[in-house]
Amino acid sequence: MFLEAAIALLALLTAIFMHPWRLLGNQRPLVHEAHGRPSALWTPLLATLVILPWAWALPTLHHMPLQLQWSGACLVLLTLGWPLAIPVLLAVGVIAALVSPGLSWGDALGLAVWQGVVPATLALLLGWLMRRLITTRAFTGARIFVYVLGRGFLGTAACIFLAGTLSQWAGHVLPGVGEHLSLVARWLMAWGDAVVTGMLCAVFVAFKPGWLATWSDQLYLPKP
């Protein structure tokens, strides 16, 4: 538990130092508007706080031989950006402990770190690497697929699986699954997370790009 507390505290202090509340400020007013509009990120933020705690608490709310876990951290990272995603994911852990009597505060901290902070941070590093490949012209394909398939789909699978593997090495085992099959179960669950994240990323890019703090028209849709 000390390791999880140290990771959570370090990530939270770093995120606060980056002033994440600036992302929630009013947008610049248009020419015909007298006042700016509220940030579009309020919608995914509130949706995360309402939906994700129940997904994290679900394994403790029912009794099943195999307790499937769903993270959603990479999707939160793509929508809110890392500085804002970290305090939100930690808040999700707190809410999950409140809505589930079977989830202790120690377990909630473990969820917030290994299903929230760690995969979101890994997704941040992956996104930085992909942006570097784009800006240095090492990638010549359609850039929109770098975001949707690279960060939203394949990147999510890799980050969730790696975070789950680190969690297992730290002593967080899956209940009802043998030690030799735990990595297989985590690999399959990571792909489930990746399908949802990739699908929603594609929808948001097409219809609600303002809900993606990590999206950039200039970077991923350059003018010819």
PDB file of C-alpha atoms in Angstrom:
ATOM      1  CA  MET A   1       0.000   0.000   0.000  1.00  0.00           C
ATOM      2  CA  PHE A   2       2.945   2.317   0.613  1.00  0.00           C
ATOM      3  CA  LEU A   3       3.975   2.003  -3.053  1.00  0.00           C
ATOM      4  CA  GLU A   4       0.490   2.894  -4.278  1.00  0.00           C
ATOM      5  CA  ALA A   5       0.278   5.874  -1.908  1.00  0.00           C
ATOM      6  CA  ALA A   6       3.670   7.166  -3.072  1.00  0.00           C
ATOM      7  CA  ILE A   7       2.726   6.847  -6.759  1.00  0.00           C
ATOM      8  CA  ALA A   8      -0.628   8.542  -6.218  1.00  0.00           C
ATOM      9  CA  LEU A   9       0.873  11.411  -4.216  1.00  0.00           C
ATOM     10  CA  LEU A  10       3.693  12.013  -6.700  1.00  0.00           C
ATOM     11  CA  ALA A  11       1.312  11.990  -9.669  1.00  0.00           C
ATOM     12  CA  LEU A  12      -1.184  14.276  -7.921  1.00  0.00           C
ATOM     13  CA  LEU A  13       1.437  16.842  -6.909  1.00  0.00           C
ATOM     14  CA  THR A  14       2.886  16.854 -10.424  1.00  0.00           C
ATOM     15  CA  ALA A  15      -0.567  17.307 -11.954  1.00  0.00           C
ATOM     16  CA  ILE A  16      -1.458  20.148  -9.578  1.00  0.00           C
ATOM     17  CA  PHE A  17       1.848  21.864 -10.383  1.00  0.00           C
ATOM     18  CA  MET A  18       0.722  21.931 -14.043  1.00  0.00           C
ATOM     19  CA  HIS A  19      -2.479  23.846 -13.117  1.00  0.00           C
ATOM     20  CA  PRO A  20      -5.062  21.472 -14.648  1.00  0.00           C
ATOM     21  CA  TRP A  21      -7.971  23.805 -13.802  1.00  0.00           C
ATOM     22  CA  ARG A  22      -6.920  26.047 -16.671  1.00  0.00           C
ATOM     23  CA  LEU A  23      -8.319  23.434 -19.059  1.00  0.00           C
ATOM     24  CA  LEU A  24     -11.769  23.994 -17.565  1.00  0.00           C
ATOM     25  CA  GLY A  25     -11.782  27.768 -18.029  1.00  0.00           C
ATOM     26  CA  ASN A  26     -14.103  29.456 -20.482  1.00  0.00           C
ATOM     27  CA  GLN A  27     -13.123  29.318 -24.120  1.00  0.00           C
ATOM     28  CA  ARG A  28     -12.418  32.482 -26.073  1.00  0.00           C
ATOM     29  CA  PRO A  29     -15.628  34.203 -27.219  1.00  0.00           C
ATOM     30  CA  LEU A  30     -16.416  34.135 -30.912  1.00  0.00           C
ATOM     31  CA  VAL A  31     -16.755  37.340 -32.871  1.00  0.00           C
ATOM     32  CA  HIS A  32     -20.531  37.469 -32.394  1.00  0.00           C
ATOM     33  CA  GLU A  33     -20.376  36.498 -28.695  1.00  0.00           C
ATOM     34  CA  ALA A  34     -19.945  38.801 -25.734  1.00  0.00           C
ATOM     35  CA  HIS A  35     -18.720  36.091 -23.363  1.00  0.00           C
ATOM     36  CA  GLY A  36     -16.755  32.875 -23.783  1.00  0.00           C
ATOM     37  CA  ARG A  37     -18.409  29.474 -23.626  1.00  0.00           C
ATOM     38  CA  PRO A  38     -17.724  26.916 -20.885  1.00  0.00           C
ATOM     39  CA  SER A  39     -14.993  24.439 -21.726  1.00  0.00           C
ATOM     40  CA  ALA A  40     -16.173  21.386 -23.668  1.00  0.00           C
ATOM     41  CA  LEU A  41     -14.120  19.207 -21.298  1.00  0.00           C
ATOM     42  CA  TRP A  42     -16.745  19.565 -18.566  1.00  0.00           C
ATOM     43  CA  THR A  43     -18.853  16.940 -20.361  1.00  0.00           C
ATOM     44  CA  PRO A  44     -16.274  14.098 -20.400  1.00  0.00           C
ATOM     45  CA  LEU A  45     -15.127  15.055 -16.890  1.00  0.00           C
ATOM     46  CA  LEU A  46     -18.608  14.745 -15.396  1.00  0.00           C
ATOM     47  CA  ALA A  47     -19.298  11.595 -17.417  1.00  0.00           C
ATOM     48  CA  THR A  48     -16.131  10.045 -15.996  1.00  0.00           C
ATOM     49  CA  LEU A  49     -17.117  10.847 -12.408  1.00  0.00           C
ATOM     50  CA  VAL A  50     -20.602   9.390 -12.938  1.00  0.00           C
ATOM     51  CA  ILE A  51     -19.887   6.232 -14.958  1.00  0.00           C
ATOM     52  CA  LEU A  52     -16.354   5.080 -14.192  1.00  0.00           C
ATOM     53  CA  PRO A  53     -16.744   4.566 -10.400  1.00  0.00           C
ATOM     54  CA  TRP A  54     -19.456   1.982 -11.034  1.00  0.00           C
ATOM     55  CA  ALA A  55     -17.244   0.173 -13.557  1.00  0.00           C
ATOM     56  CA  TRP A  56     -14.406   0.005 -11.045  1.00  0.00           C
ATOM     57  CA  ALA A  57     -16.697  -1.073  -8.199  1.00  0.00           C
ATOM     58  CA  LEU A  58     -18.581  -3.666 -10.269  1.00  0.00           C
ATOM     59  CA  PRO A  59     -16.316  -6.656  -9.386  1.00  0.00           C
ATOM     60  CA  THR A  60     -17.068  -6.102  -5.678  1.00  0.00           C
ATOM     61  CA  LEU A  61     -20.786  -5.497  -6.181  1.00  0.00           C
ATOM     62  CA  HIS A  62     -21.497  -9.029  -7.444  1.00  0.00           C
ATOM     63  CA  HIS A  63     -20.129 -12.484  -6.753  1.00  0.00           C
ATOM     64  CA  MET A  64     -18.675 -14.101  -9.838  1.00  0.00           C
ATOM     65  CA  PRO A  65     -15.879 -16.663 -10.223  1.00  0.00           C
ATOM     66  CA  LEU A  66     -14.052 -14.369 -12.673  1.00  0.00           C
ATOM     67  CA  GLN A  67     -14.110 -10.681 -11.779  1.00  0.00           C
ATOM     68  CA  LEU A  68     -13.566  -8.745 -14.980  1.00  0.00           C
ATOM     69  CA  GLN A  69     -11.919  -5.353 -14.572  1.00  0.00           C
ATOM     70  CA  TRP A  70     -12.330  -2.359 -16.865  1.00  0.00           C
ATOM     71  CA  SER A  71      -9.969   0.586 -16.584  1.00  0.00           C
ATOM     72  CA  GLY A  72     -11.045   3.381 -18.928  1.00  0.00           C
ATOM     73  CA  ALA A  73      -7.951   5.359 -17.916  1.00  0.00           C
ATOM     74  CA  CYS A  74      -6.601   5.741 -21.452  1.00  0.00           C
ATOM     75  CA  LEU A  75      -9.917   7.149 -22.626  1.00  0.00           C
ATOM     76  CA  VAL A  76      -9.914   9.589 -19.703  1.00  0.00           C
ATOM     77  CA  LEU A  77      -6.353  10.582 -20.606  1.00  0.00           C
ATOM     78  CA  LEU A  78      -7.284  11.228 -24.236  1.00  0.00           C
ATOM     79  CA  THR A  79     -10.327  13.295 -23.318  1.00  0.00           C
ATOM     80  CA  LEU A  80      -9.011  15.311 -20.382  1.00  0.00           C
ATOM     81  CA  GLY A  81      -5.234  15.354 -20.774  1.00  0.00           C
ATOM     82  CA  TRP A  82      -2.829  14.059 -18.144  1.00  0.00           C
ATOM     83  CA  PRO A  83      -2.851  16.993 -15.654  1.00  0.00           C
ATOM     84  CA  LEU A  84      -6.634  16.885 -15.357  1.00  0.00           C
ATOM     85  CA  ALA A  85      -7.008  13.105 -15.719  1.00  0.00           C
ATOM     86  CA  ILE A  86      -4.877  12.300 -12.648  1.00  0.00           C
ATOM     87  CA  PRO A  87      -6.992  14.085  -9.979  1.00  0.00           C
ATOM     88  CA  VAL A  88     -10.161  12.879 -11.714  1.00  0.00           C
ATOM     89  CA  LEU A  89      -9.008   9.240 -11.677  1.00  0.00           C
ATOM     90  CA  LEU A  90      -8.068   9.497  -8.008  1.00  0.00           C
ATOM     91  CA  ALA A  91     -11.517  10.957  -7.320  1.00  0.00           C
ATOM     92  CA  VAL A  92     -13.039   8.011  -9.201  1.00  0.00           C
ATOM     93  CA  GLY A  93     -11.270   5.667  -6.775  1.00  0.00           C
ATOM     94  CA  VAL A  94     -12.750   7.549  -3.810  1.00  0.00           C
ATOM     95  CA  ILE A  95     -16.269   7.443  -5.274  1.00  0.00           C
ATOM     96  CA  ALA A  96     -15.903   3.741  -6.077  1.00  0.00           C
ATOM     97  CA  ALA A  97     -15.080   3.042  -2.418  1.00  0.00           C
ATOM     98  CA  LEU A  98     -18.150   5.019  -1.357  1.00  0.00           C
ATOM     99  CA  VAL A  99     -20.596   3.214  -3.661  1.00  0.00           C
ATOM    100  CA  SER A 100     -19.281  -0.302  -2.952  1.00  0.00           C
ATOM    101  CA  PRO A 101     -19.399  -1.625   0.629  1.00  0.00           C
ATOM    102  CA  GLY A 102     -17.079  -4.463  -0.365  1.00  0.00           C
ATOM    103  CA  LEU A 103     -14.302  -2.160  -1.549  1.00  0.00           C
ATOM    104  CA  SER A 104     -11.916  -1.036   1.171  1.00  0.00           C
ATOM    105  CA  TRP A 105      -9.976   2.220   1.011  1.00  0.00           C
ATOM    106  CA  GLY A 106      -6.747   0.308   0.463  1.00  0.00           C
ATOM    107  CA  ASP A 107      -8.258  -1.586  -2.460  1.00  0.00           C
ATOM    108  CA  ALA A 108      -9.664   1.655  -3.856  1.00  0.00           C
ATOM    109  CA  LEU A 109      -6.205   3.204  -3.735  1.00  0.00           C
ATOM    110  CA  GLY A 110      -4.830   0.194  -5.598  1.00  0.00           C
ATOM    111  CA  LEU A 111      -7.525   0.574  -8.249  1.00  0.00           C
ATOM    112  CA  ALA A 112      -6.867   4.292  -8.623  1.00  0.00           C
ATOM    113  CA  VAL A 113      -3.147   3.675  -9.119  1.00  0.00           C
ATOM    114  CA  TRP A 114      -2.976   0.496 -11.201  1.00  0.00           C
ATOM    115  CA  GLN A 115      -6.176   0.994 -13.210  1.00  0.00           C
ATOM    116  CA  GLY A 116      -5.978   4.779 -13.359  1.00  0.00           C
ATOM    117  CA  VAL A 117      -2.729   6.634 -12.769  1.00  0.00           C
ATOM    118  CA  VAL A 118      -0.282   4.093 -14.199  1.00  0.00           C
ATOM    119  CA  PRO A 119      -2.055   3.313 -17.517  1.00  0.00           C
ATOM    120  CA  ALA A 120      -2.847   7.012 -18.017  1.00  0.00           C
ATOM    121  CA  THR A 121       0.819   7.889 -17.514  1.00  0.00           C
ATOM    122  CA  LEU A 122       1.924   5.143 -19.886  1.00  0.00           C
ATOM    123  CA  ALA A 123      -0.557   6.444 -22.463  1.00  0.00           C
ATOM    124  CA  LEU A 124       0.905   9.933 -21.997  1.00  0.00           C
ATOM    125  CA  LEU A 125       4.409   8.652 -22.735  1.00  0.00           C
ATOM    126  CA  LEU A 126       3.156   6.729 -25.759  1.00  0.00           C
ATOM    127  CA  GLY A 127       1.408   9.831 -27.062  1.00  0.00           C
ATOM    128  CA  TRP A 128       4.601  11.860 -26.678  1.00  0.00           C
ATOM    129  CA  LEU A 129       6.509   9.244 -28.672  1.00  0.00           C
ATOM    130  CA  MET A 130       3.934   9.256 -31.456  1.00  0.00           C
ATOM    131  CA  ARG A 131       3.951  13.052 -31.671  1.00  0.00           C
ATOM    132  CA  ARG A 132       7.730  12.937 -31.950  1.00  0.00           C
ATOM    133  CA  LEU A 133       7.466  10.476 -34.834  1.00  0.00           C
ATOM    134  CA  ILE A 134       5.016  12.778 -36.580  1.00  0.00           C
ATOM    135  CA  THR A 135       6.896  16.029 -36.067  1.00  0.00           C
ATOM    136  CA  THR A 136      10.217  14.508 -37.153  1.00  0.00           C
ATOM    137  CA  ARG A 137       8.525  13.130 -40.305  1.00  0.00           C
ATOM    138  CA  ALA A 138       9.400   9.576 -39.350  1.00  0.00           C
ATOM    139  CA  PHE A 139       5.775   8.663 -40.067  1.00  0.00           C
ATOM    140  CA  THR A 140       4.361   9.391 -43.516  1.00  0.00           C
ATOM    141  CA  GLY A 141       0.935   7.741 -43.349  1.00  0.00           C
ATOM    142  CA  ALA A 142      -2.460   9.249 -42.574  1.00  0.00           C
ATOM    143  CA  ARG A 143      -1.984  11.014 -39.267  1.00  0.00           C
ATOM    144  CA  ILE A 144      -5.563  10.621 -38.124  1.00  0.00           C
ATOM    145  CA  PHE A 145      -4.994   6.859 -37.920  1.00  0.00           C
ATOM    146  CA  VAL A 146      -1.995   7.481 -35.681  1.00  0.00           C
ATOM    147  CA  TYR A 147      -4.383   8.973 -33.163  1.00  0.00           C
ATOM    148  CA  VAL A 148      -7.405   6.686 -33.528  1.00  0.00           C
ATOM    149  CA  LEU A 149      -5.627   3.366 -34.066  1.00  0.00           C
ATOM    150  CA  GLY A 150      -2.270   4.133 -32.465  1.00  0.00           C
ATOM    151  CA  ARG A 151      -3.313   5.994 -29.333  1.00  0.00           C
ATOM    152  CA  GLY A 152      -6.959   4.992 -29.078  1.00  0.00           C
ATOM    153  CA  PHE A 153      -6.830   1.289 -29.937  1.00  0.00           C
ATOM    154  CA  LEU A 154      -3.416  -0.394 -30.044  1.00  0.00           C
ATOM    155  CA  GLY A 155      -1.856   2.031 -27.570  1.00  0.00           C
ATOM    156  CA  THR A 156      -4.650   1.423 -25.078  1.00  0.00           C
ATOM    157  CA  ALA A 157      -4.208  -2.342 -25.278  1.00  0.00           C
ATOM    158  CA  ALA A 158      -0.472  -2.038 -24.694  1.00  0.00           C
ATOM    159  CA  CYS A 159      -0.752   0.453 -21.815  1.00  0.00           C
ATOM    160  CA  ILE A 160      -3.531  -1.422 -20.006  1.00  0.00           C
ATOM    161  CA  PHE A 161      -1.742  -4.750 -20.305  1.00  0.00           C
ATOM    162  CA  LEU A 162       1.585  -3.307 -19.138  1.00  0.00           C
ATOM    163  CA  ALA A 163      -0.094  -1.590 -16.180  1.00  0.00           C
ATOM    164  CA  GLY A 164      -1.861  -4.849 -15.293  1.00  0.00           C
ATOM    165  CA  THR A 165       1.415  -6.747 -15.458  1.00  0.00           C
ATOM    166  CA  LEU A 166       3.089  -4.215 -13.160  1.00  0.00           C
ATOM    167  CA  SER A 167       0.107  -4.496 -10.823  1.00  0.00           C
ATOM    168  CA  GLN A 168       0.499  -8.259 -10.674  1.00  0.00           C
ATOM    169  CA  TRP A 169       4.208  -7.956  -9.933  1.00  0.00           C
ATOM    170  CA  ALA A 170       3.269  -5.581  -7.105  1.00  0.00           C
ATOM    171  CA  GLY A 171       1.082  -8.285  -5.557  1.00  0.00           C
ATOM    172  CA  HIS A 172      -2.383  -7.432  -6.931  1.00  0.00           C
ATOM    173  CA  VAL A 173      -3.660 -10.762  -8.255  1.00  0.00           C
ATOM    174  CA  LEU A 174      -6.926 -11.423 -10.019  1.00  0.00           C
ATOM    175  CA  PRO A 175      -9.374 -13.344  -7.797  1.00  0.00           C
ATOM    176  CA  GLY A 176     -10.533 -16.636  -9.231  1.00  0.00           C
ATOM    177  CA  VAL A 177      -7.682 -16.876 -11.753  1.00  0.00           C
ATOM    178  CA  GLY A 178      -4.608 -19.052 -11.412  1.00  0.00           C
ATOM    179  CA  GLU A 179      -1.213 -17.405 -11.348  1.00  0.00           C
ATOM    180  CA  HIS A 180      -0.225 -18.803 -14.736  1.00  0.00           C
ATOM    181  CA  LEU A 181      -3.441 -17.605 -16.379  1.00  0.00           C
ATOM    182  CA  SER A 182      -3.480 -14.114 -14.843  1.00  0.00           C
ATOM    183  CA  LEU A 183      -1.435 -12.534 -17.615  1.00  0.00           C
ATOM    184  CA  VAL A 184      -3.655 -14.164 -20.227  1.00  0.00           C
ATOM    185  CA  ALA A 185      -6.741 -12.744 -18.489  1.00  0.00           C
ATOM    186  CA  ARG A 186      -5.161  -9.284 -18.282  1.00  0.00           C
ATOM    187  CA  TRP A 187      -4.229  -9.457 -21.974  1.00  0.00           C
ATOM    188  CA  LEU A 188      -7.816 -10.267 -22.962  1.00  0.00           C
ATOM    189  CA  MET A 189      -9.266  -7.561 -20.705  1.00  0.00           C
ATOM    190  CA  ALA A 190      -6.828  -5.022 -22.161  1.00  0.00           C
ATOM    191  CA  TRP A 191      -8.215  -5.664 -25.630  1.00  0.00           C
ATOM    192  CA  GLY A 192     -11.755  -5.153 -24.382  1.00  0.00           C
ATOM    193  CA  ASP A 193     -10.675  -1.780 -23.002  1.00  0.00           C
ATOM    194  CA  ALA A 194      -8.939  -1.003 -26.302  1.00  0.00           C
ATOM    195  CA  VAL A 195     -12.036  -1.723 -28.401  1.00  0.00           C
ATOM    196  CA  VAL A 196     -14.186   0.668 -26.361  1.00  0.00           C
ATOM    197  CA  THR A 197     -11.529   3.392 -26.287  1.00  0.00           C
ATOM    198  CA  GLY A 198     -10.730   3.135 -29.989  1.00  0.00           C
ATOM    199  CA  MET A 199     -14.394   3.196 -30.961  1.00  0.00           C
ATOM    200  CA  LEU A 200     -15.191   6.228 -28.825  1.00  0.00           C
ATOM    201  CA  CYS A 201     -12.067   8.028 -30.061  1.00  0.00           C
ATOM    202  CA  ALA A 202     -13.209   7.579 -33.652  1.00  0.00           C
ATOM    203  CA  VAL A 203     -16.668   8.908 -32.783  1.00  0.00           C
ATOM    204  CA  PHE A 204     -15.290  11.894 -30.864  1.00  0.00           C
ATOM    205  CA  VAL A 205     -12.804  12.797 -33.606  1.00  0.00           C
ATOM    206  CA  ALA A 206     -15.627  12.811 -36.147  1.00  0.00           C
ATOM    207  CA  PHE A 207     -18.350  14.538 -34.133  1.00  0.00           C
ATOM    208  CA  LYS A 208     -16.972  15.986 -30.874  1.00  0.00           C
ATOM    209  CA  PRO A 209     -13.255  16.823 -31.213  1.00  0.00           C
ATOM    210  CA  GLY A 210     -13.686  19.398 -28.453  1.00  0.00           C
ATOM    211  CA  TRP A 211     -14.102  16.503 -26.015  1.00  0.00           C
ATOM    212  CA  LEU A 212     -10.535  15.359 -26.733  1.00  0.00           C
ATOM    213  CA  ALA A 213      -7.951  17.517 -25.012  1.00  0.00           C
ATOM    214  CA  THR A 214      -5.178  15.546 -26.740  1.00  0.00           C
ATOM    215  CA  TRP A 215      -6.543  16.081 -30.262  1.00  0.00           C
ATOM    216  CA  SER A 216      -5.014  18.710 -32.547  1.00  0.00           C
ATOM    217  CA  ASP A 217      -6.264  19.550 -36.045  1.00  0.00           C
ATOM    218  CA  GLN A 218      -2.925  21.151 -36.832  1.00  0.00           C
ATOM    219  CA  LEU A 219      -0.995  18.006 -35.900  1.00  0.00           C
ATOM    220  CA  TYR A 220      -3.264  15.211 -37.060  1.00  0.00           C
ATOM    221  CA  LEU A 221      -5.120  16.948 -39.957  1.00  0.00           C
ATOM    222  CA  PRO A 222      -2.467  19.151 -41.559  1.00  0.00           C
ATOM    223  CA  LYS A 223      -3.403  21.182 -44.606  1.00  0.00           C
ATOM    224  CA  PRO A 224      -1.861  19.871 -47.832  1.00  0.00           C
TER     225      PRO A 224
END
